[in-house]
mmCIF file of C-alpha atoms in Angstrom:
data_model
loop_
_atom_site.group_PDB
_atom_site.id
_atom_site.type_symbol
_atom_site.label_atom_id
_atom_site.label_comp_id
_atom_site.label_asym_id
_atom_site.label_seq_id
_atom_site.Cartn_x
_atom_site.Cartn_y
_atom_site.Cartn_z
ATOM 1 C CA UNK A 1 14.431 -26.824 58.159
ATOM 2 C CA UNK A 2 12.826 -24.719 55.437
ATOM 3 C CA UNK A 3 13.462 -20.980 55.606
ATOM 4 C CA UNK A 4 11.209 -18.601 53.708
ATOM 5 C CA UNK A 5 13.299 -15.525 54.559
ATOM 6 C CA UNK A 6 16.903 -15.526 55.733
ATOM 7 C CA UNK A 7 18.659 -12.294 56.741
ATOM 8 C CA UNK A 8 22.432 -12.383 57.346
ATOM 9 C CA UNK A 9 24.611 -9.612 58.817
ATOM 10 C CA UNK A 10 22.291 -6.890 57.528
ATOM 11 C CA UNK A 11 23.283 -3.245 57.921
ATOM 12 C CA UNK A 12 21.313 -0.104 57.110
ATOM 13 C CA UNK A 13 23.130 3.227 57.310
ATOM 14 C CA UNK A 14 21.470 6.563 56.543
ATOM 15 C CA UNK A 15 23.660 9.442 55.396
ATOM 16 C CA UNK A 16 27.456 9.600 55.156
ATOM 17 C CA UNK A 17 30.390 10.596 57.261
ATOM 18 C CA UNK A 18 29.972 12.069 60.716
ATOM 19 C CA UNK A 19 26.263 12.715 60.103
ATOM 20 C CA UNK A 20 25.479 9.084 59.281
ATOM 21 C CA UNK A 21 23.045 7.025 61.356
ATOM 22 C CA UNK A 22 23.660 3.275 61.707
ATOM 23 C CA UNK A 23 20.019 2.169 62.037
ATOM 24 C CA UNK A 24 20.507 -1.613 61.621
ATOM 25 C CA UNK A 25 23.716 -3.315 62.763
ATOM 26 C CA UNK A 26 24.755 -6.813 61.686
ATOM 27 C CA UNK A 27 21.265 -8.295 62.104
ATOM 28 C CA UNK A 28 20.739 -12.006 61.411
ATOM 29 C CA UNK A 29 17.465 -13.954 61.651
ATOM 30 C CA UNK A 30 15.177 -16.212 59.624
ATOM 31 C CA UNK A 31 11.432 -16.776 59.186
ATOM 32 C CA UNK A 32 9.882 -20.145 58.359
ATOM 33 C CA UNK A 33 6.827 -20.583 56.091
ATOM 34 C CA UNK A 34 3.632 -19.913 58.033
ATOM 35 C CA UNK A 35 5.498 -18.492 61.037
ATOM 36 C CA UNK A 36 4.741 -15.254 62.874
ATOM 37 C CA UNK A 37 8.142 -13.855 63.825
ATOM 38 C CA UNK A 38 8.104 -10.913 66.222
ATOM 39 C CA UNK A 39 10.557 -8.037 66.171
ATOM 40 C CA UNK A 40 10.219 -5.976 69.330
ATOM 41 C CA UNK A 41 11.908 -2.866 70.700
ATOM 42 C CA UNK A 42 11.324 0.737 71.657
ATOM 43 C CA UNK A 43 10.785 3.541 69.129
ATOM 44 C CA UNK A 44 13.984 4.432 67.281
ATOM 45 C CA UNK A 45 15.691 1.060 67.807
ATOM 46 C CA UNK A 46 15.785 0.307 64.061
ATOM 47 C CA UNK A 47 12.998 -2.242 63.751
ATOM 48 C CA UNK A 48 11.010 -0.271 61.139
ATOM 49 C CA UNK A 49 14.194 0.312 59.127
ATOM 50 C CA UNK A 50 14.794 -3.427 59.196
ATOM 51 C CA UNK A 51 11.237 -4.132 58.018
ATOM 52 C CA UNK A 52 11.555 -1.635 55.170
ATOM 53 C CA UNK A 53 14.890 -3.165 54.132
ATOM 54 C CA UNK A 54 13.273 -6.620 53.941
ATOM 55 C CA UNK A 55 10.663 -5.312 51.499
ATOM 56 C CA UNK A 56 13.260 -3.097 49.768
ATOM 57 C CA UNK A 57 11.586 0.215 50.550
ATOM 58 C CA UNK A 58 15.008 0.967 52.057
ATOM 59 C CA UNK A 59 18.170 -0.299 50.376
ATOM 60 C CA UNK A 60 20.456 -2.249 52.720
ATOM 61 C CA UNK A 61 24.000 -0.938 53.063
ATOM 62 C CA UNK A 62 25.492 -4.424 53.396
ATOM 63 C CA UNK A 63 24.536 -7.992 54.238
ATOM 64 C CA UNK A 64 22.186 -10.442 52.533
ATOM 65 C CA UNK A 65 18.416 -10.925 52.361
ATOM 66 C CA UNK A 66 17.488 -14.309 50.899
ATOM 67 C CA UNK A 67 13.854 -15.025 50.034
ATOM 68 C CA UNK A 68 13.119 -18.521 48.727
ATOM 69 C CA UNK A 69 16.633 -18.698 47.281
ATOM 70 C CA UNK A 70 16.562 -15.210 45.722
ATOM 71 C CA UNK A 71 19.090 -12.535 46.709
ATOM 72 C CA UNK A 72 16.691 -9.689 47.458
ATOM 73 C CA UNK A 73 19.374 -7.038 47.989
ATOM 74 C CA UNK A 74 20.433 -7.240 44.335
ATOM 75 C CA UNK A 75 16.953 -7.125 42.741
ATOM 76 C CA UNK A 76 16.065 -4.354 40.304
ATOM 77 C CA UNK A 77 13.313 -3.495 37.822
ATOM 78 C CA UNK A 78 10.939 -6.332 36.937
ATOM 79 C CA UNK A 79 12.605 -8.749 39.354
ATOM 80 C CA UNK A 80 12.019 -6.345 42.250
ATOM 81 C CA UNK A 81 8.403 -5.846 41.143
ATOM 82 C CA UNK A 82 7.899 -9.628 41.164
ATOM 83 C CA UNK A 83 9.417 -9.856 44.651
ATOM 84 C CA UNK A 84 6.926 -7.286 45.905
ATOM 85 C CA UNK A 85 4.100 -9.572 44.831
ATOM 86 C CA UNK A 86 5.489 -12.171 47.225
ATOM 87 C CA UNK A 87 6.252 -9.838 50.141
ATOM 88 C CA UNK A 88 3.820 -7.091 51.126
ATOM 89 C CA UNK A 89 3.685 -4.548 53.952
ATOM 90 C CA UNK A 90 0.951 -3.395 56.328
ATOM 91 C CA UNK A 91 1.792 -0.012 57.833
ATOM 92 C CA UNK A 92 1.128 1.378 61.294
ATOM 93 C CA UNK A 93 -1.218 4.198 60.309
ATOM 94 C CA UNK A 94 -4.412 2.997 58.600
ATOM 95 C CA UNK A 95 -5.504 6.626 58.215
ATOM 96 C CA UNK A 96 -2.449 7.686 56.205
ATOM 97 C CA UNK A 97 -2.192 4.458 54.186
ATOM 98 C CA UNK A 98 -5.230 5.097 51.986
ATOM 99 C CA UNK A 99 -5.839 7.780 49.364
ATOM 100 C CA UNK A 100 -8.708 9.894 50.763
ATOM 101 C CA UNK A 101 -9.879 10.775 47.229
ATOM 102 C CA UNK A 102 -10.106 7.198 45.973
ATOM 103 C CA UNK A 103 -12.684 4.537 46.788
ATOM 104 C CA UNK A 104 -10.935 1.795 48.691
ATOM 105 C CA UNK A 105 -11.923 -0.939 46.234
ATOM 106 C CA UNK A 106 -10.592 1.121 43.325
ATOM 107 C CA UNK A 107 -7.226 1.347 45.106
ATOM 108 C CA UNK A 108 -7.075 -2.455 45.231
ATOM 109 C CA UNK A 109 -8.168 -2.744 41.590
ATOM 110 C CA UNK A 110 -5.248 -0.448 40.686
ATOM 111 C CA UNK A 111 -2.818 -2.768 42.482
ATOM 112 C CA UNK A 112 -4.158 -5.762 40.551
ATOM 113 C CA UNK A 113 -3.941 -3.863 37.273
ATOM 114 C CA UNK A 114 -0.330 -2.754 37.838
ATOM 115 C CA UNK A 115 0.695 -6.352 38.473
ATOM 116 C CA UNK A 116 -1.426 -7.652 35.580
ATOM 117 C CA UNK A 117 -3.638 -9.853 37.759
ATOM 118 C CA UNK A 118 -7.061 -10.493 36.234
ATOM 119 C CA UNK A 119 -8.007 -10.155 32.581
ATOM 120 C CA UNK A 120 -10.402 -7.250 32.973
ATOM 121 C CA UNK A 121 -12.047 -4.884 35.447
ATOM 122 C CA UNK A 122 -14.874 -7.340 36.158
ATOM 123 C CA UNK A 123 -12.426 -10.035 37.277
ATOM 124 C CA UNK A 124 -10.499 -7.545 39.393
ATOM 125 C CA UNK A 125 -13.653 -6.285 41.091
ATOM 126 C CA UNK A 126 -14.584 -9.900 41.843
ATOM 127 C CA UNK A 127 -11.166 -10.306 43.438
ATOM 128 C CA UNK A 128 -11.874 -7.247 45.617
ATOM 129 C CA UNK A 129 -15.095 -8.921 46.783
ATOM 130 C CA UNK A 130 -13.140 -12.051 47.790
ATOM 131 C CA UNK A 131 -10.578 -9.974 49.671
ATOM 132 C CA UNK A 132 -13.183 -7.986 51.605
ATOM 133 C CA UNK A 133 -14.890 -11.202 52.661
ATOM 134 C CA UNK A 134 -11.521 -12.643 53.717
ATOM 135 C CA UNK A 135 -10.873 -9.738 56.122
ATOM 136 C CA UNK A 136 -14.413 -9.649 57.524
ATOM 137 C CA UNK A 137 -15.857 -6.659 55.640
ATOM 138 C CA UNK A 138 -19.047 -6.378 53.615
ATOM 139 C CA UNK A 139 -18.098 -6.588 49.904
ATOM 140 C CA UNK A 140 -20.240 -3.603 48.876
ATOM 141 C CA UNK A 141 -18.278 -1.407 51.299
ATOM 142 C CA UNK A 142 -15.413 -1.572 48.796
ATOM 143 C CA UNK A 143 -16.959 1.269 46.842
ATOM 144 C CA UNK A 144 -16.842 3.767 49.695
ATOM 145 C CA UNK A 145 -14.195 6.342 50.580
ATOM 146 C CA UNK A 146 -11.708 5.944 53.471
ATOM 147 C CA UNK A 147 -13.370 8.582 55.668
ATOM 148 C CA UNK A 148 -16.480 6.394 55.856
ATOM 149 C CA UNK A 149 -14.624 3.727 57.874
ATOM 150 C CA UNK A 150 -13.367 3.363 61.446
ATOM 151 C CA UNK A 151 -9.684 2.842 62.211
ATOM 152 C CA UNK A 152 -10.088 -0.904 62.595
ATOM 153 C CA UNK A 153 -12.020 -1.178 59.343
ATOM 154 C CA UNK A 154 -9.345 0.827 57.536
ATOM 155 C CA UNK A 155 -6.654 -1.502 58.809
ATOM 156 C CA UNK A 156 -8.692 -4.467 57.531
ATOM 157 C CA UNK A 157 -8.813 -2.711 54.139
ATOM 158 C CA UNK A 158 -5.032 -2.242 54.217
ATOM 159 C CA UNK A 159 -4.635 -5.948 55.006
ATOM 160 C CA UNK A 160 -6.970 -6.810 52.091
ATOM 161 C CA UNK A 161 -4.842 -4.657 49.794
ATOM 162 C CA UNK A 162 -1.683 -6.411 51.008
ATOM 163 C CA UNK A 163 -3.294 -9.810 50.338
ATOM 164 C CA UNK A 164 -4.359 -8.859 46.802
ATOM 165 C CA UNK A 165 -1.193 -10.264 45.225
ATOM 166 C CA UNK A 166 -1.241 -13.546 47.204
ATOM 167 C CA UNK A 167 2.019 -12.888 49.097
ATOM 168 C CA UNK A 168 3.886 -15.497 51.127
ATOM 169 C CA UNK A 169 5.123 -12.967 53.705
ATOM 170 C CA UNK A 170 3.552 -9.890 55.275
ATOM 171 C CA UNK A 171 5.716 -7.309 57.007
ATOM 172 C CA UNK A 172 3.346 -5.861 59.615
ATOM 173 C CA UNK A 173 4.873 -2.665 61.027
ATOM 174 C CA UNK A 174 3.088 -1.870 64.323
ATOM 175 C CA UNK A 175 -0.239 -2.884 62.690
ATOM 176 C CA UNK A 176 -2.378 -2.421 65.825
ATOM 177 C CA UNK A 177 -0.624 0.331 67.795
ATOM 178 C CA UNK A 178 -2.868 3.089 66.384
ATOM 179 C CA UNK A 179 -6.060 1.211 67.303
ATOM 180 C CA UNK A 180 -8.208 0.915 70.421
ATOM 181 C CA UNK A 181 -7.426 -2.120 72.590
ATOM 182 C CA UNK A 182 -10.674 -3.935 71.759
ATOM 183 C CA UNK A 183 -10.055 -3.410 68.036
ATOM 184 C CA UNK A 184 -6.439 -4.550 68.417
ATOM 185 C CA UNK A 185 -7.676 -7.963 69.563
ATOM 186 C CA UNK A 186 -9.925 -8.291 66.505
ATOM 187 C CA UNK A 187 -7.083 -7.443 64.102
ATOM 188 C CA UNK A 188 -4.707 -9.864 65.824
ATOM 189 C CA UNK A 189 -7.341 -12.618 65.543
ATOM 190 C CA UNK A 190 -7.671 -11.794 61.839
ATOM 191 C CA UNK A 191 -3.905 -12.118 61.304
ATOM 192 C CA UNK A 192 -3.903 -15.481 63.065
ATOM 193 C CA UNK A 193 -6.835 -16.634 60.913
ATOM 194 C CA UNK A 194 -5.020 -15.564 57.725
ATOM 195 C CA UNK A 195 -1.883 -17.361 58.830
ATOM 196 C CA UNK A 196 -3.850 -20.564 59.352
ATOM 197 C CA UNK A 197 -5.929 -20.386 56.164
ATOM 198 C CA UNK A 198 -3.192 -19.201 53.780
ATOM 199 C CA UNK A 199 0.021 -20.521 55.387
ATOM 200 C CA UNK A 200 1.043 -16.871 55.451
ATOM 201 C CA UNK A 201 4.230 -15.856 57.278
ATOM 202 C CA UNK A 202 4.630 -12.564 59.140
ATOM 203 C CA UNK A 203 7.421 -10.301 60.252
ATOM 204 C CA UNK A 204 5.464 -8.689 63.082
ATOM 205 C CA UNK A 205 7.085 -5.445 64.221
ATOM 206 C CA UNK A 206 5.955 -4.081 67.586
ATOM 207 C CA UNK A 207 7.042 -2.204 70.712
ATOM 208 C CA UNK A 208 4.506 -4.127 72.815
ATOM 209 C CA UNK A 209 5.693 -7.404 74.345
ATOM 210 C CA UNK A 210 2.178 -8.236 75.554
ATOM 211 C CA UNK A 211 0.913 -8.182 71.958
ATOM 212 C CA UNK A 212 3.933 -10.133 70.723
ATOM 213 C CA UNK A 213 3.374 -12.832 73.343
ATOM 214 C CA UNK A 214 -0.196 -13.370 72.166
ATOM 215 C CA UNK A 215 0.471 -13.605 68.445
ATOM 216 C CA UNK A 216 4.090 -14.629 67.700
ATOM 217 C CA UNK A 217 5.892 -17.983 67.556
ATOM 218 C CA UNK A 218 9.424 -16.613 67.948
ATOM 219 C CA UNK A 219 10.680 -13.155 68.797
ATOM 220 C CA UNK A 220 13.822 -11.068 68.407
ATOM 221 C CA UNK A 221 14.492 -8.173 70.770
ATOM 222 C CA UNK A 222 16.127 -5.181 69.082
ATOM 223 C CA UNK A 223 18.097 -2.476 70.881
ATOM 224 C CA UNK A 224 20.109 0.332 69.314
ATOM 225 C CA UNK A 225 20.039 -1.335 65.883
ATOM 226 C CA UNK A 226 21.117 -4.774 67.083
ATOM 227 C CA UNK A 227 19.303 -7.978 67.996
ATOM 228 C CA UNK A 228 20.222 -8.615 71.634
ATOM 229 C CA UNK A 229 18.033 -11.670 72.280
ATOM 230 C CA UNK A 230 16.073 -14.138 70.147
ATOM 231 C CA UNK A 231 14.138 -17.346 70.689
ATOM 232 C CA UNK A 232 10.728 -18.930 71.195
ATOM 233 C CA UNK A 233 8.386 -16.235 72.456
ATOM 234 C CA UNK A 234 7.571 -18.016 75.725
ATOM 235 C CA UNK A 235 11.258 -18.631 76.491
ATOM 236 C CA UNK A 236 12.264 -15.025 75.851
ATOM 237 C CA UNK A 237 9.402 -13.504 77.841
ATOM 238 C CA UNK A 238 9.338 -15.996 80.728
ATOM 239 C CA UNK A 239 13.115 -16.224 81.078
ATOM 240 C CA UNK A 240 14.748 -13.115 79.544
ATOM 241 C CA UNK A 241 18.536 -13.254 79.347
ATOM 242 C CA UNK A 242 19.358 -9.670 78.376
ATOM 243 C CA UNK A 243 18.960 -6.676 80.655
ATOM 244 C CA UNK A 244 17.147 -4.689 77.955
ATOM 245 C CA UNK A 245 14.547 -7.448 77.530
ATOM 246 C CA UNK A 246 13.949 -7.409 81.292
ATOM 247 C CA UNK A 247 13.432 -3.642 81.190
ATOM 248 C CA UNK A 248 10.925 -3.997 78.338
ATOM 249 C CA UNK A 249 8.995 -6.554 80.362
ATOM 250 C CA UNK A 250 9.011 -4.313 83.448
ATOM 251 C CA UNK A 251 7.421 -1.587 81.312
ATOM 252 C CA UNK A 252 4.442 -3.787 80.368
ATOM 253 C CA UNK A 253 1.403 -2.731 82.475
ATOM 254 C CA UNK A 254 -0.072 -5.420 84.718
ATOM 255 C CA UNK A 255 -3.743 -5.483 85.716
#
């Protein structure tokens, strides 16, 4: 079985001594190519810290992160920059993820320029057009400012920016929780479409089991920094084995 990402006994500790916080505790999981792997738990359980460790926005304290045979935890400099072309992140807040003083297309052009993709500005602007079309936005909207877009449109822009470097894995940290329910469905459909068309894998971080059930293949339930249950999404949700998973399911509204 091919594994795109393999995490073994990962720990993330903030601070030192008696004031330290053990955010991630001995976490082990894997993600296959083209798979949407859910990571679910309440706020403060450590799931965002785990996502940031995978992309190396947070340095792991111990354990291993293997991506396509590369030891991610040891990467530095150019090697880390190359890794970040292959693994990108979509953040929870589409309003805070964009520079309000920069046209959204220019922000994507900057990303391409930093990573030396495209020979000139014309090629990079053409790439922006492709990306906007891929996420369901009009290409000429790329030369507007963030305040001219709705929340759902901004999140599509953030997804386009994440796709700019042709990654194999997207870490999506609560990507729909700040959006209206009707817009959430549209963004989830977009992620599924991108998975199918690009064989893109996702680490999908969420507190919402209803969302996870609709979009994920497998899911891990995280509580107090640890994974307490993991398996196929239908198995975990229809037949939860851990008391915490059952409590999460009881908290899901029914209509």
